[in-house]
């Protein structure tokens, strides 16, 4: 368990800090799948401009925030419900950084004890760490009584990372810029996903580096593509078959070139009944869209039995963004 002393006195606190009356707050936030991801060339800051469509899936991260004991007042501590050596518990964890950033912005000095229950695959391209950060912002905002609006929390979320704002919003949304400028998107119906996980993650920077190397040989456009009208129409109609035809990920070729076995997983998922399978975000998780729950179960069973994957998780979508529970 780590300790990080909160820094008081943010430069532009939106309002004076208030003492909250709660002792414990529990918040859930969803993982995501990218239905569409188009990347342009990197800018001067090294970041790629993106156009992406996020959908929040029912793989839920849970953050429980508790008031610190008197002898730890003013510190931020973090623990895991299920210890995982791949998840840091020090100041590098995005949830710890989220609490520290909120404390800095609002002048809070109380500190907090965070407990994470993780259900999103770690380093799987599904923004589990970003969901932790989003949930922490909501939880600490309530625990400390700082009263920031969702719009204000979204600003802080974008400062923490490009994927952090979306778990706050949830449902389905288009992301522009680095993916952090969000516009909600109408989506009817329920979509049934299977996520094939790998024991070893893929580094997002490494995938983008390979994407850039491949783009040099293919005259890739400098700007990302717009979201196809066919995709937004499929979502409005609640038509999974039409949506499957529009799924796209510019990073898939790069991820597969780094991990060729991903192509075999995609082929097996589609042969088992998935309407379409693709790399989720920067990978290595494979997202397979099924037409119904029964087919999703069949695809998951086939993937599990194949020995190609560590696990196969079923989840429906879209779901709400970060919210207090209990």
Short mmCIF file of N, CA and C in Angstrom, two decimals, residues 256-325:
data_model
loop_
_atom_site.label_atom_id
_atom_site.label_comp_id
_atom_site.label_asym_id
_atom_site.label_seq_id
_atom_site.Cartn_x
_atom_site.Cartn_y
_atom_site.Cartn_z
N UNK A 256 -1.19 -6.53 -34.49
CA UNK A 256 -1.00 -7.89 -35.00
C UNK A 256 0.45 -8.11 -35.43
N UNK A 257 1.08 -7.07 -35.96
CA UNK A 257 2.48 -7.24 -36.37
C UNK A 257 3.38 -7.46 -35.15
N UNK A 258 2.96 -6.91 -34.00
CA UNK A 258 3.71 -7.14 -32.75
C UNK A 258 3.34 -8.45 -32.09
N UNK A 259 2.12 -8.91 -32.31
CA UNK A 259 1.61 -10.14 -31.69
C UNK A 259 0.80 -10.90 -32.75
N UNK A 260 1.47 -11.64 -33.66
CA UNK A 260 0.79 -12.29 -34.79
C UNK A 260 -0.33 -13.23 -34.37
N UNK A 261 -0.27 -13.80 -33.19
CA UNK A 261 -1.30 -14.74 -32.76
C UNK A 261 -2.68 -14.09 -32.65
N UNK A 262 -2.72 -12.77 -32.56
CA UNK A 262 -4.00 -12.08 -32.47
C UNK A 262 -4.85 -12.35 -33.72
N UNK A 263 -4.21 -12.53 -34.86
CA UNK A 263 -4.96 -12.82 -36.09
C UNK A 263 -5.67 -14.17 -35.98
N UNK A 264 -5.05 -15.13 -35.33
CA UNK A 264 -5.67 -16.44 -35.15
C UNK A 264 -6.89 -16.34 -34.23
N UNK A 265 -6.79 -15.50 -33.21
CA UNK A 265 -7.91 -15.33 -32.28
C UNK A 265 -9.09 -14.68 -32.99
N UNK A 266 -8.81 -13.68 -33.81
CA UNK A 266 -9.87 -13.01 -34.58
C UNK A 266 -10.56 -14.02 -35.49
N UNK A 267 -9.76 -14.83 -36.19
CA UNK A 267 -10.33 -15.82 -37.12
C UNK A 267 -11.19 -16.83 -36.39
N UNK A 268 -10.75 -17.30 -35.22
CA UNK A 268 -11.52 -18.28 -34.47
C UNK A 268 -12.82 -17.68 -33.96
N UNK A 269 -12.78 -16.45 -33.47
CA UNK A 269 -14.00 -15.81 -32.97
C UNK A 269 -15.04 -15.69 -34.07
N UNK A 270 -14.61 -15.29 -35.24
CA UNK A 270 -15.57 -15.14 -36.35
C UNK A 270 -16.06 -16.49 -36.86
N UNK A 271 -15.19 -17.50 -36.85
CA UNK A 271 -15.61 -18.84 -37.26
C UNK A 271 -16.59 -19.44 -36.27
N UNK A 272 -16.57 -18.96 -35.02
CA UNK A 272 -17.45 -19.50 -33.97
C UNK A 272 -18.79 -18.77 -33.90
N UNK A 273 -18.98 -17.77 -34.75
CA UNK A 273 -20.28 -17.11 -34.80
C UNK A 273 -20.27 -15.61 -34.58
N UNK A 274 -19.13 -15.03 -34.23
CA UNK A 274 -19.08 -13.58 -34.05
C UNK A 274 -19.35 -12.89 -35.39
N UNK A 275 -20.11 -11.81 -35.33
CA UNK A 275 -20.36 -11.02 -36.53
C UNK A 275 -19.09 -10.37 -37.04
N UNK A 276 -18.25 -9.98 -36.10
CA UNK A 276 -16.97 -9.35 -36.43
C UNK A 276 -16.10 -9.39 -35.18
N UNK A 277 -14.81 -9.56 -35.36
CA UNK A 277 -13.86 -9.49 -34.26
C UNK A 277 -12.71 -8.59 -34.67
N UNK A 278 -12.16 -7.88 -33.69
CA UNK A 278 -11.06 -6.96 -34.00
C UNK A 278 -10.25 -6.71 -32.73
N UNK A 279 -9.08 -6.11 -32.91
CA UNK A 279 -8.27 -5.68 -31.78
C UNK A 279 -8.99 -4.54 -31.08
N UNK A 280 -9.06 -4.60 -29.76
CA UNK A 280 -9.69 -3.53 -28.97
C UNK A 280 -8.66 -2.47 -28.63
N UNK A 281 -8.85 -1.25 -29.12
CA UNK A 281 -7.90 -0.17 -28.86
C UNK A 281 -6.51 -0.53 -29.33
N UNK A 282 -5.54 -0.41 -28.44
CA UNK A 282 -4.15 -0.76 -28.78
C UNK A 282 -3.85 -2.22 -28.51
N UNK A 283 -4.87 -3.00 -28.06
CA UNK A 283 -4.68 -4.42 -27.83
C UNK A 283 -3.99 -4.69 -26.50
N UNK A 284 -3.76 -5.97 -26.23
CA UNK A 284 -3.94 -7.14 -27.09
C UNK A 284 -5.33 -7.79 -27.01
N UNK A 285 -6.24 -7.23 -26.19
CA UNK A 285 -7.57 -7.82 -26.09
C UNK A 285 -8.26 -7.80 -27.45
N UNK A 286 -8.93 -8.91 -27.76
CA UNK A 286 -9.74 -9.00 -28.98
C UNK A 286 -11.21 -8.85 -28.60
N UNK A 287 -11.89 -7.94 -29.29
CA UNK A 287 -13.32 -7.70 -29.06
C UNK A 287 -14.11 -8.35 -30.18
N UNK A 288 -15.05 -9.21 -29.81
CA UNK A 288 -15.89 -9.91 -30.79
C UNK A 288 -17.34 -9.53 -30.55
N UNK A 289 -18.00 -9.04 -31.57
CA UNK A 289 -19.41 -8.65 -31.48
C UNK A 289 -20.27 -9.82 -31.91
N UNK A 290 -21.19 -10.23 -31.05
CA UNK A 290 -22.08 -11.36 -31.33
C UNK A 290 -23.50 -10.86 -31.56
N UNK A 291 -24.32 -11.62 -32.29
CA UNK A 291 -25.69 -11.16 -32.56
C UNK A 291 -26.63 -11.32 -31.38
N UNK A 292 -26.29 -12.21 -30.42
CA UNK A 292 -27.19 -12.49 -29.31
C UNK A 292 -26.41 -13.15 -28.19
N UNK A 293 -27.00 -13.25 -26.97
CA UNK A 293 -26.27 -13.82 -25.84
C UNK A 293 -25.85 -15.27 -26.06
N UNK A 294 -26.69 -16.08 -26.71
CA UNK A 294 -26.34 -17.49 -26.92
C UNK A 294 -25.10 -17.62 -27.80
N UNK A 295 -25.04 -16.82 -28.86
CA UNK A 295 -23.86 -16.87 -29.72
C UNK A 295 -22.63 -16.35 -28.99
N UNK A 296 -22.81 -15.32 -28.17
CA UNK A 296 -21.69 -14.81 -27.39
C UNK A 296 -21.12 -15.90 -26.49
N UNK A 297 -21.99 -16.70 -25.88
CA UNK A 297 -21.51 -17.79 -25.03
C UNK A 297 -20.76 -18.83 -25.86
N UNK A 298 -21.26 -19.14 -27.04
CA UNK A 298 -20.59 -20.11 -27.90
C UNK A 298 -19.21 -19.61 -28.32
N UNK A 299 -19.11 -18.34 -28.66
CA UNK A 299 -17.82 -17.77 -29.05
C UNK A 299 -16.85 -17.81 -27.86
N UNK A 300 -17.35 -17.43 -26.68
CA UNK A 300 -16.50 -17.44 -25.49
C UNK A 300 -15.99 -18.84 -25.18
N UNK A 301 -16.87 -19.84 -25.30
CA UNK A 301 -16.47 -21.22 -25.03
C UNK A 301 -15.41 -21.69 -26.02
N UNK A 302 -15.59 -21.34 -27.30
CA UNK A 302 -14.63 -21.75 -28.32
C UNK A 302 -13.26 -21.12 -28.07
N UNK A 303 -13.26 -19.85 -27.71
CA UNK A 303 -11.99 -19.17 -27.44
C UNK A 303 -11.30 -19.76 -26.22
N UNK A 304 -12.07 -20.03 -25.18
CA UNK A 304 -11.50 -20.59 -23.95
C UNK A 304 -10.89 -21.97 -24.22
N UNK A 305 -11.60 -22.79 -24.99
CA UNK A 305 -11.13 -24.15 -25.27
C UNK A 305 -9.93 -24.18 -26.20
N UNK A 306 -9.70 -23.10 -26.94
CA UNK A 306 -8.65 -23.10 -27.95
C UNK A 306 -7.24 -23.07 -27.36
N UNK A 307 -7.11 -22.54 -26.16
CA UNK A 307 -5.78 -22.37 -25.59
C UNK A 307 -5.04 -21.16 -26.12
N UNK A 308 -5.68 -20.40 -27.01
CA UNK A 308 -5.04 -19.22 -27.58
C UNK A 308 -5.14 -18.01 -26.67
N UNK A 309 -6.07 -18.03 -25.72
CA UNK A 309 -6.35 -16.87 -24.89
C UNK A 309 -6.25 -17.24 -23.42
N UNK A 310 -6.06 -16.22 -22.58
CA UNK A 310 -6.06 -16.44 -21.14
C UNK A 310 -7.47 -16.60 -20.61
N UNK A 311 -8.41 -15.85 -21.19
CA UNK A 311 -9.80 -15.91 -20.78
C UNK A 311 -10.68 -15.27 -21.82
N UNK A 312 -11.99 -15.47 -21.68
CA UNK A 312 -12.97 -14.87 -22.58
C UNK A 312 -14.11 -14.33 -21.73
N UNK A 313 -14.27 -13.02 -21.73
CA UNK A 313 -15.25 -12.34 -20.89
C UNK A 313 -16.42 -11.88 -21.75
N UNK A 314 -17.64 -12.14 -21.28
CA UNK A 314 -18.83 -11.66 -21.98
C UNK A 314 -19.35 -10.40 -21.30
N UNK A 315 -19.78 -9.44 -22.09
CA UNK A 315 -20.30 -8.19 -21.52
C UNK A 315 -21.24 -7.54 -22.51
N UNK A 316 -22.34 -6.97 -21.98
CA UNK A 316 -23.23 -6.22 -22.84
C UNK A 316 -22.87 -4.74 -22.79
N UNK A 317 -23.44 -3.99 -23.73
CA UNK A 317 -23.15 -2.56 -23.86
C UNK A 317 -24.30 -1.90 -24.65
N UNK A 318 -24.44 -0.58 -24.52
CA UNK A 318 -23.68 0.35 -23.68
C UNK A 318 -24.23 0.40 -22.25
N UNK A 319 -23.38 0.91 -21.34
CA UNK A 319 -23.77 1.09 -19.94
C UNK A 319 -23.41 2.52 -19.52
N UNK A 320 -23.90 2.88 -18.33
CA UNK A 320 -23.70 4.25 -17.84
C UNK A 320 -22.25 4.49 -17.45
N UNK A 321 -21.90 5.76 -17.32
CA UNK A 321 -20.58 6.16 -16.86
C UNK A 321 -20.46 6.06 -15.35
N UNK A 322 -19.39 6.64 -14.82
CA UNK A 322 -19.08 6.53 -13.39
C UNK A 322 -20.25 7.02 -12.54
N UNK A 323 -20.60 6.21 -11.53
CA UNK A 323 -21.75 6.56 -10.68
C UNK A 323 -21.55 5.96 -9.29
N UNK A 324 -22.10 6.65 -8.31
CA UNK A 324 -22.07 6.16 -6.94
C UNK A 324 -23.05 5.01 -6.79
N UNK A 325 -22.68 4.00 -6.00
CA UNK A 325 -23.55 2.84 -5.76
C UNK A 325 -23.58 2.55 -4.26
#
